mmCIF file of C-alpha atoms in Angstrom:
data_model
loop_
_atom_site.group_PDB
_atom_site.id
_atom_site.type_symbol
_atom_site.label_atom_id
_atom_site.label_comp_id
_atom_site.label_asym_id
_atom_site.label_seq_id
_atom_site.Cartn_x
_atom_site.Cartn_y
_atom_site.Cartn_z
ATOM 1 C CA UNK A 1342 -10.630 -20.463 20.822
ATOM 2 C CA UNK A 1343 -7.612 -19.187 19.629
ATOM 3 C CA UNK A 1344 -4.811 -21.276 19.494
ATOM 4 C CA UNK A 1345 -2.287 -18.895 18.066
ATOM 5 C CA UNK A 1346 -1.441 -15.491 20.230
ATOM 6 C CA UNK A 1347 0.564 -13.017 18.070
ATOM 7 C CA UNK A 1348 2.065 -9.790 20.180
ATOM 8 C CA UNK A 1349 2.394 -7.232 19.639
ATOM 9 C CA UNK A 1350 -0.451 -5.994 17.670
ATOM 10 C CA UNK A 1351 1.309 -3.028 16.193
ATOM 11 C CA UNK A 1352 5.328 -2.461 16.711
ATOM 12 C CA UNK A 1353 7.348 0.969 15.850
ATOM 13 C CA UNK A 1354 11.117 0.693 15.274
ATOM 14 C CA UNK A 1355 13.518 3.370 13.880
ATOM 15 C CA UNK A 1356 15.917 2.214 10.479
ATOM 16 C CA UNK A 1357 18.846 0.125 12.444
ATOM 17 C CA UNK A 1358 16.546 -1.160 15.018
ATOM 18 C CA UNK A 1359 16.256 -4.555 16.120
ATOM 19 C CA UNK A 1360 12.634 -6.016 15.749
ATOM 20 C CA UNK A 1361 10.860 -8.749 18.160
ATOM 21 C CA UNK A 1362 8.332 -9.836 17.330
ATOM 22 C CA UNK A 1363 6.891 -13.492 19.618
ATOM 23 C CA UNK A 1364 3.952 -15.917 19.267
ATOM 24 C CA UNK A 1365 2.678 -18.451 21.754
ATOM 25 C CA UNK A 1366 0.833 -21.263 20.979
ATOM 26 C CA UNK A 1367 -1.784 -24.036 22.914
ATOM 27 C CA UNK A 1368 -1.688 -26.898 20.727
ATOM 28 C CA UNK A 1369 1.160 -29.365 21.914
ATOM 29 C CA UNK A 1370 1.014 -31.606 18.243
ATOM 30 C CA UNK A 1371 2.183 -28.160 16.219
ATOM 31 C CA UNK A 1372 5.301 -28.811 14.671
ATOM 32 C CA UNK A 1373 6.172 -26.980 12.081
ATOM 33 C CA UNK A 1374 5.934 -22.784 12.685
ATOM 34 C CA UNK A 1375 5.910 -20.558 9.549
ATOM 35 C CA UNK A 1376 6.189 -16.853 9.448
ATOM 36 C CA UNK A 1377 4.386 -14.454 6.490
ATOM 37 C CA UNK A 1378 5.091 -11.333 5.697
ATOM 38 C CA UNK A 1379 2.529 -9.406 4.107
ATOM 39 C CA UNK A 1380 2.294 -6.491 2.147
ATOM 40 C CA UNK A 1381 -0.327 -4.175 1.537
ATOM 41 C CA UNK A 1382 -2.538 -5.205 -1.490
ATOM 42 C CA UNK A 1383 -0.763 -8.416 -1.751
ATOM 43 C CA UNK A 1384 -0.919 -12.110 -0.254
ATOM 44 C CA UNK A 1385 1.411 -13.435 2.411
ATOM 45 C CA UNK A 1386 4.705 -14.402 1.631
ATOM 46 C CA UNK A 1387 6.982 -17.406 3.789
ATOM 47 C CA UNK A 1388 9.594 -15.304 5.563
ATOM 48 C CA UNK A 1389 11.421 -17.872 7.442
ATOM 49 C CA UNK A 1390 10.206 -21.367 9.110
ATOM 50 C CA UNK A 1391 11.000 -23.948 12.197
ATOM 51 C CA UNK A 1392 10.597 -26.958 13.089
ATOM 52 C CA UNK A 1393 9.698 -28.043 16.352
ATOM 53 C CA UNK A 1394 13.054 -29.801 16.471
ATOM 54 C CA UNK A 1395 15.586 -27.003 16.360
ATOM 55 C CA UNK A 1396 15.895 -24.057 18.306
ATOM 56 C CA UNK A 1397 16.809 -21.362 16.351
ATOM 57 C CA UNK A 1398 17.018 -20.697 12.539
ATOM 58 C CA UNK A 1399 18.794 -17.757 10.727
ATOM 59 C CA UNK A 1400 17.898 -16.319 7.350
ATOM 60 C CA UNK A 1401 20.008 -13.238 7.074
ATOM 61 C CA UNK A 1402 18.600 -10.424 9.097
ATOM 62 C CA UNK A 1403 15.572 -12.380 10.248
ATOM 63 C CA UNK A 1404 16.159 -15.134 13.093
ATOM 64 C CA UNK A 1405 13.081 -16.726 14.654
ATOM 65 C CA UNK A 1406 13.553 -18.868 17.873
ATOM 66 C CA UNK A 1407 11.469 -21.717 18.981
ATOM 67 C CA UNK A 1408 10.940 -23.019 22.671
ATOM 68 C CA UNK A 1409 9.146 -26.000 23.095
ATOM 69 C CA UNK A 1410 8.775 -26.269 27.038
ATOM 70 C CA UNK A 1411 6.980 -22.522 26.838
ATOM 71 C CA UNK A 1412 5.334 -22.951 23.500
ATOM 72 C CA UNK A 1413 6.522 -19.973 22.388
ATOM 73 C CA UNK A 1414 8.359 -18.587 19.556
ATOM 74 C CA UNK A 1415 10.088 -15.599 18.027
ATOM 75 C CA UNK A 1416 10.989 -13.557 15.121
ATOM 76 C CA UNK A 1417 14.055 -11.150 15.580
ATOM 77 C CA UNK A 1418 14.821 -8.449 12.700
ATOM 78 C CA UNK A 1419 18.468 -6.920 12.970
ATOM 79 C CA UNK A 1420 19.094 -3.763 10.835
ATOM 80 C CA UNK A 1421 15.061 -2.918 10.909
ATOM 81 C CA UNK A 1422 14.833 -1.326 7.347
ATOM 82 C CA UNK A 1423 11.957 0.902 6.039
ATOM 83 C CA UNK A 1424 11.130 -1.873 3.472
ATOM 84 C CA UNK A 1425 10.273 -4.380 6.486
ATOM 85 C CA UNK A 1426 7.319 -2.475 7.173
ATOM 86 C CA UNK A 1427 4.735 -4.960 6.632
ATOM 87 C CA UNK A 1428 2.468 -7.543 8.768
ATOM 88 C CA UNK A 1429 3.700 -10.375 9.891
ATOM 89 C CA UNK A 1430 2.224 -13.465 10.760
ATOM 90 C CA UNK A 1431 2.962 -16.309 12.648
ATOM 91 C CA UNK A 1432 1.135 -19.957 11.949
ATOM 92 C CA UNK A 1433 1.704 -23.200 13.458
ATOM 93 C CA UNK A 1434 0.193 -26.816 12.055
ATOM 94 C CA UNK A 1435 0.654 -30.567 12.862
ATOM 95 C CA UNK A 1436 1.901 -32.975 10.845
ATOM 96 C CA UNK A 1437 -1.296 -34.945 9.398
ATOM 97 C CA UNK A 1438 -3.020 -31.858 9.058
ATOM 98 C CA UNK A 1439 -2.553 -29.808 6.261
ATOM 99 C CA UNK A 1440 -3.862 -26.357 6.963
ATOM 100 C CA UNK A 1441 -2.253 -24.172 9.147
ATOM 101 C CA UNK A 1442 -3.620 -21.723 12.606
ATOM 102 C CA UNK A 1443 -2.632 -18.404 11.936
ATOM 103 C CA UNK A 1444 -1.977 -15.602 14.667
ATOM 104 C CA UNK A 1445 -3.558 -12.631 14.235
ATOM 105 C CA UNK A 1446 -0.259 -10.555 12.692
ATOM 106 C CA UNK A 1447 2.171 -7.526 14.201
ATOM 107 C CA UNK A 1448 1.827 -4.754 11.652
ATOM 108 C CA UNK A 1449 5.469 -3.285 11.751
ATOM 109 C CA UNK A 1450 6.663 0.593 10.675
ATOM 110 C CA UNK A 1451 10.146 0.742 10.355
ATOM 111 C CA UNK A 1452 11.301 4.707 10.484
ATOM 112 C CA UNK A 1453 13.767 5.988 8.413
ATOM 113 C CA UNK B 611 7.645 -14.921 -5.919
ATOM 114 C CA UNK B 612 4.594 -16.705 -5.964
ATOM 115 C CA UNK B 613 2.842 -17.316 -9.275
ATOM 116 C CA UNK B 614 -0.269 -17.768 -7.942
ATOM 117 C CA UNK B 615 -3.181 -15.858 -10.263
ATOM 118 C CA UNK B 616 -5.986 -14.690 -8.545
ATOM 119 C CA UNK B 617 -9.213 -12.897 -10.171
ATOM 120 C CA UNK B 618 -10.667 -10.919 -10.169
ATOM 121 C CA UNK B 619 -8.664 -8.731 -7.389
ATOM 122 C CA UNK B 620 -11.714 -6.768 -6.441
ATOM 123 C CA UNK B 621 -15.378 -8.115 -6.436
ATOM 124 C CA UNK B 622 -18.742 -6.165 -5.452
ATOM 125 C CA UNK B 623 -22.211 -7.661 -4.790
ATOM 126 C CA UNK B 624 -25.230 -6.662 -3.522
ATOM 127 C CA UNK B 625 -26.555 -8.861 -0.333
ATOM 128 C CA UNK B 626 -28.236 -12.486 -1.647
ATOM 129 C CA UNK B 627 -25.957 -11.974 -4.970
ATOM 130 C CA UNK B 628 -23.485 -14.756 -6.334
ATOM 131 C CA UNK B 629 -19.708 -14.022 -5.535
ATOM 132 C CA UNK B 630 -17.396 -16.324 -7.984
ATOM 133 C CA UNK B 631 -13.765 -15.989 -7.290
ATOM 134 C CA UNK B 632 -10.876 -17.687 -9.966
ATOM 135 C CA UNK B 633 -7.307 -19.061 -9.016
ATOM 136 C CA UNK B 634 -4.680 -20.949 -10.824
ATOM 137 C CA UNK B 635 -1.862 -22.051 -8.943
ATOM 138 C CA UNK B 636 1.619 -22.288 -9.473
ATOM 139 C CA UNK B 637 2.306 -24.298 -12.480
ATOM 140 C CA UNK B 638 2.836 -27.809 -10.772
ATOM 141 C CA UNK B 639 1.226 -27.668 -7.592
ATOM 142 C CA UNK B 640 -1.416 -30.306 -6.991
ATOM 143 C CA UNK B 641 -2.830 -28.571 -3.280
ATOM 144 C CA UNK B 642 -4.423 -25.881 -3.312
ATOM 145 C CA UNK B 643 -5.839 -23.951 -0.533
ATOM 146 C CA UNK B 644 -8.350 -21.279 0.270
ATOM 147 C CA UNK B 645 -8.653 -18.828 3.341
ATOM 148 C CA UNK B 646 -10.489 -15.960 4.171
ATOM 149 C CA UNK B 647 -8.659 -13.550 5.350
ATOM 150 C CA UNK B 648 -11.070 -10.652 7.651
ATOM 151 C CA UNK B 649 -10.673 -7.186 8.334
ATOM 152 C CA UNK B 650 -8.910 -7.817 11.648
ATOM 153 C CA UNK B 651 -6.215 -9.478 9.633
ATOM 154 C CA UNK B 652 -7.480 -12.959 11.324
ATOM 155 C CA UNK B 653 -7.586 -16.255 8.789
ATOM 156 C CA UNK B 654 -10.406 -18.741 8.648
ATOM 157 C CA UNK B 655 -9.262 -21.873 6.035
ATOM 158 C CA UNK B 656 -11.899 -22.617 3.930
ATOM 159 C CA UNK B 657 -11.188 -25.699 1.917
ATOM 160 C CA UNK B 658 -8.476 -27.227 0.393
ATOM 161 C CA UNK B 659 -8.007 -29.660 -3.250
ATOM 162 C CA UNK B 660 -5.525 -32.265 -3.983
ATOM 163 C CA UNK B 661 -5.823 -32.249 -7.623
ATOM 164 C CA UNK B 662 -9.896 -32.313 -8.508
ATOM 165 C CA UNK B 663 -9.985 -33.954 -4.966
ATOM 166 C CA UNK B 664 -11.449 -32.202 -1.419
ATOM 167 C CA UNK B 665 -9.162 -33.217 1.244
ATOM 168 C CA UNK B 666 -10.729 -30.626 4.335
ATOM 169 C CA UNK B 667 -13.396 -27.900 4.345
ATOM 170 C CA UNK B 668 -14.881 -26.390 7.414
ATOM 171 C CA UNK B 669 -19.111 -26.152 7.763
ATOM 172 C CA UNK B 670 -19.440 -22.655 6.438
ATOM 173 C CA UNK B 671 -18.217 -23.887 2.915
ATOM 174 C CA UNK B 672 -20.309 -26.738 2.842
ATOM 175 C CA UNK B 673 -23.175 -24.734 3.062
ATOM 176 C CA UNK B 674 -23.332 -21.477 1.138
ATOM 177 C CA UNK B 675 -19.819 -21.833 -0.525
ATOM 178 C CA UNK B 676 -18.570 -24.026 -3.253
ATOM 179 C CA UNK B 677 -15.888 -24.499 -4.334
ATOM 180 C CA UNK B 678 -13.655 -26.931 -7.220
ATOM 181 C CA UNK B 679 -10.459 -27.427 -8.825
ATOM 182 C CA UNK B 680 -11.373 -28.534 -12.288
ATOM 183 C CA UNK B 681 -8.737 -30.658 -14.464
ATOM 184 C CA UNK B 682 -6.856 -28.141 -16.691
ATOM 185 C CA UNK B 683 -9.423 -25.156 -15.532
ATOM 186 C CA UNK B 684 -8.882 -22.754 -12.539
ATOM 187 C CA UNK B 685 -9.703 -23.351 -9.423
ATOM 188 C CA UNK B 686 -12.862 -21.299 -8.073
ATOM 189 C CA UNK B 687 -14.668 -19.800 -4.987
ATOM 190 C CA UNK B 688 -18.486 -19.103 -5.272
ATOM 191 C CA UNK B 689 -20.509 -17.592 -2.459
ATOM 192 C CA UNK B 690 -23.764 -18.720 -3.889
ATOM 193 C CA UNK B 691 -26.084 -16.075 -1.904
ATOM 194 C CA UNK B 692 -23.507 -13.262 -0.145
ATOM 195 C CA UNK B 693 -24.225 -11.652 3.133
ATOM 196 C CA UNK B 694 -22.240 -8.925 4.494
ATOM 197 C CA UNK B 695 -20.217 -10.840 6.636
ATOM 198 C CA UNK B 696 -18.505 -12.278 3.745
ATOM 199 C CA UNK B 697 -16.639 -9.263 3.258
ATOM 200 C CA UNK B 698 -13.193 -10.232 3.317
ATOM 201 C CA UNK B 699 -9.904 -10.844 1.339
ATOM 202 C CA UNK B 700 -10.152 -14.548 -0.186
ATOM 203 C CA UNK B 701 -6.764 -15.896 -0.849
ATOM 204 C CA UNK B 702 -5.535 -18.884 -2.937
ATOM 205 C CA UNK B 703 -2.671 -20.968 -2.013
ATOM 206 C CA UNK B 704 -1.101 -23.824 -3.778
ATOM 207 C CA UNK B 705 1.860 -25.883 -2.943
ATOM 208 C CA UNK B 706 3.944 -28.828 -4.350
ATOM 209 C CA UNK B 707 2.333 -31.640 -1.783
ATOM 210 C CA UNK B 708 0.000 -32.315 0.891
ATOM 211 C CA UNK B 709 2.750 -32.156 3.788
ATOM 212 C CA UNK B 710 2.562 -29.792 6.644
ATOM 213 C CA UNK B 711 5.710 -28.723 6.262
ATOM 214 C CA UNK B 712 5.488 -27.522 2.514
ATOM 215 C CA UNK B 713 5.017 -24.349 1.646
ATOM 216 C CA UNK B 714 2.074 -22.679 0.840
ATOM 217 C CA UNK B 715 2.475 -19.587 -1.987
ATOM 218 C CA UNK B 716 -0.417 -17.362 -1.886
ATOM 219 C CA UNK B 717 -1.854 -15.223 -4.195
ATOM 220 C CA UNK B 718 -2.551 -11.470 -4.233
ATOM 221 C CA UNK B 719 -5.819 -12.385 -3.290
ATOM 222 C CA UNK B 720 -9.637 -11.355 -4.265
ATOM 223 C CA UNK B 721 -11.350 -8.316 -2.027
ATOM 224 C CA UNK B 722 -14.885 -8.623 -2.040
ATOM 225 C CA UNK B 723 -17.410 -6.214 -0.632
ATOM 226 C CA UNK B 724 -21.118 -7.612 0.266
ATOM 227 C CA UNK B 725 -23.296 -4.245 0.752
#
């Protein structure tokens, strides 16, 4: 069963685009929703995280939006840039329980 | 950037061979965390450590994998008789605490190849 669904699987943007990328999720005791970015040949890195408290949170170009009555929630890249072009992976856990459900990851190509 | 030391990065073994995989974590982090990360990019956790301590692991490890954190040793992996399913990325995380909400920093990971 899997309890994280990541869409797209692949995504295309051209330099200056805006990137969407959204996650869904079954489990109604996730709280806290991570995203990774990960390079090729190297491990996942925290891009930006939420709590299933807030709404919204901003890190610069990347925004990721949480809705709680949908159990959904999104990552939003302004100003794609050719360096973005990585997979990225959303993960949700509960408190109590330590390791987190990944999704399956959007592999994003940003075009110059 | 995470600190996290993984090795080797690449590992090959014939089917029914021994896999042993090293991490150390980032210098102060208690919990560490390992996950197998497949060719479809999709994450199984394997087991995690508080300290020397197990706090989860999932059936699979119990059986053909072991795993420890020794005291001032790195942490290791070992597949003690590999199959070719096992093929996979194996990636160490530590982080400062056992919350859910901390973050986990990963390491570059080990690639192993069963054939």
């Amino acid at each position: 069963q899997q309890q994280v669904r990541q869409s797209p699987q692949s995504l295309t943007v051209w330099e200056g685009g805006t990137t969407v990328l959204t996650c869904s999720y079954e489990d109604s005791t996730f709280n806290y929703f991570p995203w990774y970015q990960q390079f090729p040949g190297e491990g996942p890195a925290l891009l930006i995280s939420i709590l299933s408290v807030s709404d919204k949170k901003e890190d610069g170009r990347f925004t990721t939006f949480f809705n709680k009555r949908e159990k959904k929630l999104s990552l939003h890249i302004i100003d794609s840039q050719p360096g973005d072009s990585a997979t990225y992976f959303c993960a949700a856990s509960a408190g109590g329980n330590y390791k987190p459900t990944f999704g399956k990851g959007t592999s994003l190509v940003v075009h110059p | 950037n995470s600190k996290v030391i993984q090795t080797p990065r690449y590992l090959v073994k014939g089917q029914g061979q021994k896999a042993k995989m090293r991490c150390i974590p980032e210098k102060g982090h208690p919990v560490v965390f390992w996950y197998q990360q497949n060719k479809n990019n999709e994450f199984k956790f394997l087991i995690n450590f508080q300290n020397q301590e197990v706090l989860q692991q999932i059936d699979m490890t119990e059986k053909r994998f072991s795993a420890e954190c020794p005291s001032n040793s790195p942490c290791s992996l070992e597949i003690q008789s590999s199959e070719a399913g096992d093929s996979a990325l194996y990636l160490c995380a530590s982080s400062l605490s056992m919350g859910n909400q901390d973050t986990q920093y990963f390491g570059p990971g080990t690639r192993l190849l069963v054939l």
